[in-house]
Structures are given as C-alpha cells and as structure tokens.
Amino acid sequence: MFASNSPFYQKLPSSTPAASDSGALVSSLKAQAHKYYGTATTPNVAINTGKYSTPLYVARNSDPAYDITAWNCQSHTASVAVYLNAQLKKVHIPNDMQPDPSTDGSVAIYNPDSKELVELWRARKNGSKWEACWGGKITEANKSLGVFSGTFGASASGMAKWATTIREQELLNGRIDHVVGLAVPQTKKGSISWPAVRTDGWWTGSELSIGQMLRLPASLNIDAMKLSPAAKTIAKAAQEYGIIITDTSGSVSFAAENPIALSTDRYSSIFRGRAAWAEMAGDKSKGEVAFPLDKLVALPLNYRAPVNAGSTPPATSTPPVVSNPSTSAPANTGYAAAVKGAKPSLYWDLSDKGSTAADSSGNGRTGTLSSVTTGVAGAIKGNTAVTTQGKSGSLVSSSAATTPSSSFSMQLWFKTTTKSGGKLAGFESTKTGNGSRYDRALYLTNAGKLVFGTYSGKVSALTSSKAYNDGAWHMVTATQGTGGTKLYVDGALIASNSETKAQSGSGYWRLGGGNLKSWPSAPSSYYAQASLDEFAVYGTVLSATTVAAQHKAAS
C-alpha cells in the first residue's frame, strides 16, 4: 500500500547495530512478559485477534460515502472535533463494516480507487451516521511512508496500524514480508523513535520507546529451534524485517487482523485449536519452546531515520496535541461520578502507587495492597488498575474490619485469561490466608465461568452460562436484598435467585483470593491471576437501571 521506501517494508541487513542499553531493554521486555499474565517459568506473549486488534477493510468509490464526525468521548474542547471532522469527510465505507468489538473499537479502511487510508479509534455507527473518538486519513497512501501527520491516527505512535498488523493469510502461508508491531505494558516516557511521531509512554526505567525496533540476529538458526508454526513465522519476520513497538497495552502482544472483517475465521486452525498465547509458549508435549524473547536485540533509537526526520511541522498545520487514544486517554470522570452518585460505603478505584488503596467513597475505608502489581492499564480510560499474581498473599484487603449491611451490592471490573480460576472478591474473617468464615464470594471456575454466592447455613450460588476469561475487561455487579440475589455482567442481568440472606459478622473485604472450600465448582486455584479495577461496595441494592447506567458511563 505504502511507498517502496516505507520503513515497514525494508529488510534488515545481516549486521545491525545494537542499542547501548539493549541488554537492559530486552530484560525489561522479558520481565514484562512474565509479569503480565505469564508465570515464573513461562513468559506470556499474546497474538491479539478477536479483540484489541484492528479489522482491515477495503472500500471502493462505489461504497456509500460518509462524513465521519467526532464523538467527544474524552471531553476535549470543541476545536478538536473541528480538526477531526475536516480530516474525515467523504469516506467510503463498506456496508458490512464493523469495528473491533473491544473497547478500542478500532478499524482501518483502505480505498484503492482513491489511494486513501482511514484509521479510526472507538468508531461506531450512530443511527445512519458513522462517528469516532479519534482517527485520521492518509491521502496518496501509495506515496506515504505509512505514518499519520500531526496527532492523527488510531495508534499511540501515529504509525498506521495497517502497516504492522499481521495478516491471517501470512500466518497460513508461514511468511510475513513486513515489520511486525508489538505492544507492551511499559514504554518509556518522553521518548520516541522514528518513524513514530508521538508516545503514550510514562515509565522512567529501562523500557523500550514507542517506535523502537528489535530483531532476532541474522545468525540465529530459527529452523533448528522447536517453535510452534505461528511463533516460527513471527520469529522469521523478526529476523528479516524486525519488530517495532507500536503501543502501550495490557500485555506483551502482537496484533493480527481482526477476523470480524474476514469471510472465514481460520485462526483456530492456525493456532492448532489452542489459545494464541499458548502457541507462542509452545506445546511442551511436542517438545516445543517459547518464542525467543531473550534472543532479541534492541536497535538504537531512530535506526535508519532520514537526516531530517526530527523536523517539526508548523504549529498551524497540526491539530491540538491529543494523547494516544488507545491507552493514555484523560481520566474518565463520568464513571467515578456514576459510582459515587450511588453512594458507596467503600470505593477503591485501585489507581494507587503505594501500599494503600485509597477509599474514594469519603468513608475512610482504605485497603492494603500486598504483593500486587500497580499501575497497569485500567478498565476506565486514563486510570490504572492492579494485577494479582494468583497466589496466597497477593491481595487487596480492608485495612480494618467492617460489618456489611444485610442488603448490599458489590461491584468489580476484572480482566484475565486464567485457566485455573480463582476468587476475585469476597468477605472473610481474616485479612490474609484462608478465613474460617468466608462469604459474598465472587469467583471464576477453571472454565472461566463467574460464580457469586452467599452463605446462610448453606451455600446459595449463581453461575454464568458463559466464560469471561477472554482477556477483556468486564464489570460484574452482585446484589442481595429482600428481592433476592442478582448477578450482572457488563451492565446486564445474567442470573438471579430468591436468596435474601448472607453470613453475618465482621470481617475484611478482599480482592484476589481466599477460601472457597466446599463451594460449587471451586477452581483449582483459590487465588486469581487477574487485573482488577474499580471495586465498590454499597449498603443498598442497586437497581438494574443504575447498574446499566454505570456500565455505560465507563465508555
């Protein structure tokens, strides 16, 4: 699509320089792969397909044309909409176009008739009109390097998603002829590398910069390594063309095209019926090894950049600076307002950096953070969350004992891919360990189904019909009162029963794990490896209308 001199199409020479701090940068990358959903022995490297990946559409001039308008989901000034609206006039869109179904809502549209590429973030069809929170257009894409001007585009870097996204057919063919994009949880603050034009990084240690490249050395014999087919294909691309850091994300993840835009979804065959992350880790029963993160070499900043790459266009030619839409959006104050408007008795937004979970309810019911990872990308744009490690001691728990109301609601956002389940939240007689009294339990089964239950001489539990260990953020709300017990997921009621009682007595609210002995479909691990955010407890039963409105306020 892009010009022949686009950096995304250039093969690397057999010998490339290494950044002076390459060892530290690669060590940081590997540590993140263990820290974010990996284990002590196996790094987690994902390939996003059905969510948090961009659908790629081809449009023609015969398709309907739309003036895509700005959806002000970040509460920017009106001038921002003016700039975006001017970019996105008369965009031809296929009738069957659907954006990524995750909260990113990204989509890319290339029109070979006009040679225009349009990429959108948080796109949606509102009635008969299309709108987006942000995006941009590259005119004469065939003459472009594949980078959006100013602050336009849908990625943190300003680089076109179309340029670095892995195609389904490439994985089927076993060959990728372009640079591949990699998103990581921690990227360096205030530093970018050509061809990136902006960053959403905010870490200040040994992190890679947005736009920085890595490669596997040309001397590495990839064919001699026992890799899964998908891992081998990506490894060869990393050796021949390189990897480029495109975004800040919730895990170390490559992006493949979203199958929502494909006539046939063949990823299950590509990944041999396994999860993509499992394929990147290798099938141990076949003697396979994980994708060789530790063999990567970080290239210097601005590798092969033109001499004038650092020149800055006139201020009048670019819109106001808009931080990367996908991960560093301004904090969504509307969601917090919706929670506080329902008068919680406890509200931990979990954006804390130290060992104390602040209570935003105003009631002073703080929590203690123990062996959890803070500062991870949160469920609410602009906020951060915590990740629990799936083991005893990795918890958030009440600093002081409390006695819950007989009628109550509890609410939590979570994201996980665990296959061993775990307790997400509950109320126990002890701050740590397995309490002798344990109630108001919200947990995942090994299959990823949600269970919520209370104990009043016997366990009464509700179980979801579907699994939620899909790596996406979900809001779960459980209520109990005179009208029975109800379980909501993502603002919608999914299960209910007539139980009106829970166990009495004082104790501690806990996130991340606890006792589940004798509870139905108890998972193999009582402790959950998951990202957790926005925990709230109410002394009343929230109505279905309130729960739905709170979920909507998060978007």
XYZ file of C-alpha atoms in Angstrom:
555
model
C 0.000 0.000 0.000
C 2.703 2.485 1.010
C 5.711 3.844 -0.844
C 8.550 1.462 -1.683
C 10.822 3.329 0.735
C 8.406 2.898 3.644
C 10.357 1.720 6.705
C 7.816 -1.062 7.237
C 8.885 -2.876 4.035
C 12.674 -2.741 4.392
C 14.642 -5.915 5.042
C 17.314 -5.623 7.682
C 20.960 -6.127 6.706
C 22.737 -9.163 8.104
C 24.556 -6.928 10.568
C 22.703 -4.280 12.570
C 23.889 -2.149 15.481
C 22.595 -2.758 18.986
C 21.402 -0.018 21.297
C 23.924 0.700 24.038
C 21.372 -0.481 26.607
C 19.976 -3.362 24.507
C 20.528 -5.914 27.272
C 18.540 -3.898 29.807
C 15.776 -3.150 27.316
C 15.317 -6.800 26.363
C 15.477 -7.845 30.011
C 12.686 -5.344 30.755
C 10.608 -6.732 27.883
C 11.093 -10.300 29.077
C 10.249 -9.343 32.676
C 7.006 -7.752 31.476
C 6.084 -10.946 29.608
C 6.438 -12.866 32.890
C 4.747 -10.173 34.987
C 1.674 -9.560 32.845
C -0.245 -12.868 32.699
C 2.868 -15.018 32.449
C 4.264 -17.310 35.119
C 7.629 -17.534 36.866
C 8.787 -20.012 34.221
C 6.792 -19.100 31.099
C 6.555 -15.614 29.582
C 3.180 -14.575 28.183
C 3.340 -13.360 24.584
C -0.076 -12.905 23.014
C -1.337 -12.516 19.460
C -4.496 -10.422 19.622
C -7.122 -11.421 17.068
C -10.806 -11.110 18.043
C -10.334 -8.216 20.483
C -7.871 -5.320 20.789
C -6.940 -5.893 17.151
C -7.861 -3.888 14.090
C -10.224 -5.116 11.346
C -8.841 -4.245 7.899
C -11.412 -3.320 5.241
C -11.086 -2.478 1.561
C -13.579 0.096 0.284
C -14.346 1.267 -3.239
C -15.715 4.534 -4.585
C -18.940 2.634 -5.249
C -19.420 2.130 -1.495
C -21.511 4.701 0.436
C -19.662 7.871 1.421
C -19.921 9.291 4.949
C -18.741 12.424 6.695
C -17.390 10.752 9.828
C -17.882 13.061 12.788
C -16.084 13.374 16.101
C -17.603 11.559 19.077
C -16.262 13.505 22.043
C -15.719 10.536 24.366
C -12.700 12.217 26.004
C -14.320 15.587 26.790
C -11.939 17.598 24.603
C -12.523 21.180 23.588
C -14.727 21.802 20.559
C -11.714 22.712 18.404
C -10.511 19.098 18.455
C -13.727 17.962 16.757
C -13.253 20.608 14.085
C -9.847 19.205 13.128
C -11.058 15.597 13.071
C -14.227 16.366 11.109
C -12.142 18.115 8.469
C -9.963 15.009 8.105
C -12.793 12.529 7.707
C -15.092 13.914 5.018
C -16.480 11.691 2.253
C -15.021 8.416 3.492
C -16.293 5.407 1.533
C -17.308 2.597 3.898
C -18.477 -0.927 3.018
C -21.985 -1.736 4.237
C -20.736 -4.688 6.301
C -18.000 -2.791 8.174
C -17.742 -3.480 11.896
C -15.079 -2.054 14.238
C -13.129 -4.138 16.753
C -15.774 -5.212 19.322
C -13.497 -4.400 22.268
C -13.452 -1.008 23.971
C -10.786 0.126 21.471
C -13.313 -0.013 18.627
C -10.553 0.421 16.040
C -10.941 -0.087 12.297
C -8.846 0.598 9.178
C -10.282 1.285 5.709
C -8.199 1.416 2.532
C -9.678 2.644 -0.727
C -7.543 1.583 -3.720
C -9.621 3.806 -6.025
C -8.695 6.984 -4.155
C -5.473 5.631 -2.548
C -6.721 6.835 0.840
C -6.246 5.089 4.180
C -8.547 5.965 7.084
C -7.970 4.592 10.580
C -10.386 5.169 13.457
C -10.343 4.661 17.217
C -13.597 3.983 19.076
C -15.612 4.035 15.870
C -19.334 3.389 15.992
C -22.395 3.722 13.813
C -24.944 6.023 15.415
C -28.177 5.605 13.502
C -27.292 6.205 9.866
C -24.065 8.085 10.673
C -20.525 6.962 11.465
C -18.543 8.667 14.215
C -15.252 8.105 16.029
C -13.487 9.420 19.088
C -10.294 9.877 17.081
C -8.624 8.820 13.861
C -7.112 10.199 10.716
C -6.641 9.949 6.968
C -3.556 9.400 4.824
C -4.112 10.695 1.292
C -1.991 9.247 -1.516
C -1.065 6.332 0.709
C 0.933 4.843 -2.173
C 3.370 7.762 -1.812
C 3.337 7.752 2.001
C 5.719 6.178 4.486
C 2.683 4.919 6.432
C 2.664 7.484 9.242
C -0.174 9.904 10.039
C 0.547 13.615 10.249
C 0.393 15.588 13.473
C -1.570 13.801 16.158
C -3.934 11.967 13.811
C -4.311 8.210 13.525
C -5.542 5.435 15.785
C -2.327 4.215 17.418
C -0.167 5.567 20.221
C 2.691 6.036 17.794
C 0.988 7.730 14.838
C 2.166 4.810 12.688
C -0.509 3.179 10.536
C -1.927 0.027 12.084
C -2.295 -1.310 8.541
C 1.496 -1.263 8.188
C 2.423 -3.517 11.113
C -0.617 -5.762 11.573
C -0.080 -9.473 10.902
C -2.471 -10.914 8.306
C -4.289 -14.194 8.787
C -3.085 -15.334 5.355
C 0.520 -14.558 6.300
C 0.279 -16.931 9.251
C -1.289 -19.564 6.975
C 1.486 -19.072 4.399
C 4.205 -19.112 7.041
C 5.745 -15.866 5.792
C 5.453 -12.170 6.724
C 7.064 -9.618 4.415
C 6.964 -6.509 6.590
C 7.892 -5.206 10.028
C 5.576 -6.589 12.727
C 4.119 -4.478 15.523
C 4.396 -5.294 19.212
C 2.521 -3.599 22.066
C 3.935 -3.782 25.598
C 2.665 -2.719 29.047
C 5.582 -0.431 29.883
C 7.021 2.082 27.411
C 9.415 4.934 28.071
C 8.113 8.360 28.974
C 9.081 11.306 26.786
C 10.958 9.261 24.200
C 10.028 8.228 20.662
C 11.933 6.581 17.856
C 11.457 7.193 14.145
C 9.099 6.602 12.377
C 6.813 7.114 15.407
C 5.677 10.709 15.905
C 4.241 10.513 19.429
C 4.063 8.294 22.518
C 1.815 7.356 25.412
C 4.722 6.016 27.485
C 5.037 7.051 31.122
C 7.659 4.713 32.625
C 11.106 6.031 33.512
C 13.286 2.931 33.827
C 14.795 0.572 31.250
C 11.807 0.475 28.935
C 11.613 0.423 25.167
C 10.463 3.585 23.412
C 7.464 3.753 21.117
C 8.803 3.290 17.577
C 11.973 1.490 18.697
C 12.902 -1.634 16.752
C 14.097 -5.059 17.836
C 15.283 -8.010 15.818
C 16.420 -11.589 16.120
C 20.052 -11.820 14.948
C 20.620 -12.976 11.380
C 22.953 -15.667 12.733
C 20.194 -17.304 14.812
C 19.138 -20.643 13.300
C 15.366 -20.377 13.707
C 14.738 -23.564 11.736
C 16.728 -25.504 14.316
C 14.545 -24.185 17.136
C 11.449 -26.181 18.040
C 8.822 -23.436 17.730
C 5.096 -23.635 17.041
C 4.183 -22.749 13.427
C 2.842 -19.304 14.381
C 5.831 -18.499 16.596
C 8.234 -19.608 13.858
C 6.554 -17.376 11.255
C 6.752 -14.330 13.530
C 10.325 -15.153 14.556
C 11.440 -15.230 10.911
C 9.781 -11.863 10.298
C 11.528 -10.514 13.398
C 14.826 -11.707 11.963
C 14.314 -10.486 8.412
C 12.267 -7.271 8.893
C 12.236 -6.604 12.637
C 9.713 -5.836 15.368
C 8.566 -2.290 16.127
C 6.974 -1.041 19.366
C 3.594 0.398 18.434
C 1.526 0.895 21.590
C 1.272 0.608 25.338
C -1.005 -2.297 26.224
C -2.185 -4.646 28.963
C 0.217 -7.429 27.964
C 3.087 -8.177 25.600
C 1.130 -8.749 22.415
C 1.435 -8.886 18.654
C -1.616 -7.762 16.679
C -3.128 -9.841 13.906
C -6.014 -8.614 11.775
C -9.389 -8.948 13.437
C -11.407 -11.808 11.876
C -14.591 -9.731 12.024
C -13.504 -8.326 8.644
C -12.691 -11.716 7.111
C -15.030 -14.016 5.217
C -13.658 -17.001 7.166
C -12.005 -17.080 10.597
C -9.163 -19.596 10.328
C -7.236 -18.661 13.458
C -8.311 -21.827 15.254
C -6.575 -23.866 12.564
C -3.535 -21.578 12.595
C -3.190 -21.933 16.356
C -3.917 -25.681 16.238
C -7.042 -25.345 18.325
C -5.112 -23.670 21.152
C -5.061 -20.132 22.516
C -2.670 -17.843 20.653
C -0.600 -17.226 23.786
C -0.290 -20.991 24.280
C 1.020 -21.350 20.741
C 3.620 -18.647 21.374
C 4.664 -20.519 24.522
C 4.952 -23.764 22.548
C 3.337 -27.159 23.035
C 5.521 -28.834 25.645
C 4.107 -32.254 24.724
C 5.670 -31.797 21.287
C 8.979 -30.591 22.715
C 8.338 -27.017 21.582
C 9.897 -23.968 23.203
C 8.582 -20.447 23.714
C 9.093 -17.551 21.306
C 12.740 -16.490 21.913
C 12.268 -13.119 23.613
C 15.672 -13.417 25.262
C 17.404 -13.642 21.865
C 16.048 -10.291 20.680
C 18.380 -7.323 20.235
C 17.128 -3.739 20.619
C 18.300 -1.451 17.830
C 19.340 2.153 18.544
C 16.706 4.866 18.636
C 15.895 6.327 15.201
C 17.526 3.427 13.402
C 17.816 4.293 9.667
C 15.891 7.542 10.132
C 16.397 10.201 7.450
C 18.599 13.118 8.442
C 15.600 15.482 8.611
C 13.307 13.051 10.459
C 13.303 15.182 13.572
C 11.996 18.333 11.882
C 8.751 19.698 13.318
C 5.910 20.869 11.054
C 4.499 24.370 11.608
C 2.168 24.528 14.585
C -0.649 25.807 12.379
C -0.599 22.642 10.286
C -1.441 20.264 13.114
C -4.389 19.958 15.469
C -4.060 20.318 19.231
C -1.964 17.583 20.799
C -4.176 14.637 21.677
C -2.594 11.907 23.789
C -2.759 8.383 22.405
C -6.403 7.353 22.412
C -5.841 3.675 22.996
C -4.191 3.746 26.402
C -3.475 7.178 27.815
C -6.763 8.988 27.450
C -7.672 11.574 30.064
C -9.325 10.012 33.076
C -12.986 9.171 32.585
C -14.513 11.170 35.426
C -18.022 10.179 34.370
C -17.642 6.630 35.638
C -16.398 7.704 39.081
C -19.284 10.163 39.285
C -21.747 7.353 38.480
C -20.301 5.197 41.262
C -20.250 7.996 43.810
C -23.773 9.015 42.832
C -24.979 5.607 44.036
C -23.446 6.351 47.479
C -20.952 3.507 48.000
C -19.841 2.635 51.515
C -16.416 1.721 50.102
C -14.844 2.589 46.736
C -11.307 1.588 45.771
C -10.507 2.831 42.262
C -7.162 0.967 42.554
C -5.095 3.616 40.790
C -2.775 3.698 43.799
C 1.020 3.554 43.511
C 1.958 2.672 47.094
C 0.688 0.042 49.539
C -2.601 1.745 50.439
C -5.812 1.553 48.425
C -7.479 4.926 48.863
C -11.202 4.985 49.582
C -12.901 7.390 47.191
C -16.275 6.990 48.937
C -15.230 9.504 51.578
C -15.790 6.998 54.388
C -12.123 6.365 55.092
C -12.314 2.595 54.493
C -8.897 2.161 52.948
C -7.338 -1.082 51.815
C -3.891 -2.660 51.890
C -2.119 -3.708 48.693
C 0.051 -6.782 49.230
C 2.335 -8.214 46.513
C 0.242 -6.846 43.643
C 1.388 -5.050 40.503
C 0.198 -1.458 40.412
C -0.015 0.984 37.521
C -1.313 -1.462 34.914
C -3.726 -0.213 32.242
C -7.180 0.029 33.803
C -10.736 -0.683 32.747
C -11.573 3.027 32.664
C -9.645 5.081 30.126
C -6.989 7.232 31.744
C -6.995 5.251 35.007
C -4.770 2.410 36.171
C -5.503 -0.865 37.925
C -3.724 -3.630 39.845
C -2.820 -7.188 38.909
C -2.887 -10.020 41.458
C -0.478 -12.867 40.944
C -2.687 -15.922 41.554
C -1.030 -16.957 44.780
C -1.633 -16.600 48.521
C -0.503 -13.217 49.766
C -1.141 -11.331 46.528
C -4.220 -9.439 47.686
C -6.001 -6.183 48.283
C -7.801 -6.294 51.627
C -9.596 -3.942 54.012
C -7.268 -2.203 56.427
C -9.795 -2.535 59.255
C -12.673 -4.908 59.956
C -16.198 -3.863 58.979
C -19.676 -5.347 59.180
C -21.571 -5.391 55.871
C -25.198 -4.418 55.542
C -27.755 -7.213 55.193
C -28.834 -5.655 51.912
C -25.817 -4.875 49.755
C -24.245 -4.592 46.315
C -20.639 -5.288 45.373
C -19.012 -4.328 42.103
C -15.692 -5.012 40.396
C -14.018 -4.774 36.999
C -11.725 -7.677 36.093
C -9.659 -8.932 33.162
C -7.997 -12.332 32.928
C -7.112 -15.281 30.719
C -6.672 -17.710 33.596
C -7.466 -21.389 33.110
C -7.219 -22.187 36.831
C -9.955 -19.859 38.073
C -9.696 -18.047 41.379
C -11.553 -15.820 43.790
C -11.897 -12.259 42.517
C -13.589 -10.722 45.560
C -15.231 -11.730 48.806
C -15.664 -11.136 52.511
C -13.636 -13.167 55.041
C -12.847 -13.274 58.743
C -9.132 -12.659 58.135
C -7.168 -10.132 56.079
C -4.893 -12.814 54.602
C -4.803 -16.587 54.294
C -7.957 -18.688 54.181
C -10.524 -17.307 56.610
C -12.665 -19.589 58.794
C -15.703 -17.512 57.749
C -15.941 -16.682 54.058
C -18.943 -15.298 52.269
C -20.166 -12.969 49.494
C -17.806 -14.850 47.193
C -17.250 -13.840 43.588
C -15.007 -16.247 41.712
C -14.130 -17.847 38.387
C -14.250 -21.565 37.709
C -11.447 -23.272 35.801
C -13.594 -22.862 32.685
C -13.831 -19.109 33.264
C -17.480 -19.008 34.346
C -18.463 -16.488 37.006
C -19.941 -17.644 40.305
C -21.403 -15.424 43.021
C -22.791 -16.812 46.232
C -23.629 -16.207 49.881
C -23.730 -18.498 52.928
C -26.543 -18.577 55.473
C -26.217 -22.100 56.843
C -25.890 -23.348 53.271
C -24.286 -22.017 50.120
C -26.569 -20.341 47.585
C -24.797 -19.523 44.330
C -25.417 -18.110 40.851
C -23.292 -19.246 37.883
C -22.926 -17.567 34.499
C -23.711 -19.551 31.374
C -20.680 -18.202 29.517
C -16.988 -17.817 30.305
C -15.324 -14.469 30.975
C -11.614 -15.402 30.946
C -11.297 -13.891 27.475
C -8.705 -11.222 28.222
C -11.243 -8.377 28.062
C -12.392 -6.072 30.834
C -15.764 -6.963 32.364
C -17.827 -5.175 35.011
C -19.540 -7.560 37.443
C -22.141 -6.418 39.966
C -23.777 -8.658 42.568
C -26.738 -7.535 44.698
C -28.732 -9.117 47.519
C -31.764 -7.873 49.421
C -35.400 -8.642 50.074
C -35.939 -9.190 46.358
C -33.326 -11.971 46.197
C -29.842 -12.190 44.714
C -28.910 -10.883 41.265
C -25.753 -11.097 39.169
C -24.993 -8.561 36.417
C -22.144 -8.605 33.890
C -21.312 -5.569 31.757
C -24.496 -3.834 32.870
C -26.890 -6.687 32.033
C -28.641 -9.130 34.409
C -27.397 -12.684 33.718
C -28.701 -14.691 36.706
C -30.884 -14.395 39.820
C -32.438 -16.434 42.634
C -34.620 -15.867 45.699
C -31.862 -15.988 48.356
C -32.102 -12.994 50.730
C -29.506 -13.785 53.400
C -25.740 -13.823 53.773
C -23.457 -14.742 56.660
C -23.392 -12.204 59.496
C -20.372 -10.935 61.408
C -17.454 -8.596 60.900
C -14.503 -9.189 58.594
C -12.499 -7.878 55.674
C -13.268 -7.257 52.024
C -10.638 -8.972 49.911
C -9.667 -8.930 46.232
C -7.520 -11.552 44.557
C -8.213 -14.727 46.513
C -9.403 -16.501 49.631
C -11.157 -19.580 50.908
C -13.529 -21.461 48.596
C -13.582 -24.814 50.347
C -16.851 -26.708 49.676
C -18.187 -24.027 47.305
C -19.709 -25.207 43.994
C -17.351 -25.694 41.024
C -14.460 -24.484 43.165
C -11.438 -23.770 40.937
C -8.077 -25.497 41.194
C -6.615 -22.206 42.435
C -8.402 -20.206 45.134
C -6.255 -17.210 44.155
C -6.831 -15.395 40.861
C -4.243 -14.141 38.425
C -6.133 -11.164 37.080
C -6.186 -7.416 36.616
C -8.704 -5.809 38.983
C -10.164 -2.319 38.987
C -12.894 -0.082 40.442
C -14.078 -2.132 43.457
C -17.144 -0.696 45.208
C -19.473 -1.883 47.979
C -22.904 -0.359 48.605
C -25.207 -0.694 51.624
C -28.208 -0.877 49.311
C -29.408 -2.945 46.367
C -28.525 -1.189 43.114
C -31.330 -1.186 40.571
C -30.878 -2.678 37.114
C -31.159 0.841 35.696
C -28.334 2.114 37.902
C -26.058 -0.809 37.041
C -26.646 -0.306 33.314
C -26.004 3.435 33.612
C -22.746 2.842 35.484
C -21.521 0.492 32.789
C -22.458 2.967 30.081
C -20.582 5.720 31.928
C -17.385 3.692 31.545
C -17.423 4.037 27.747
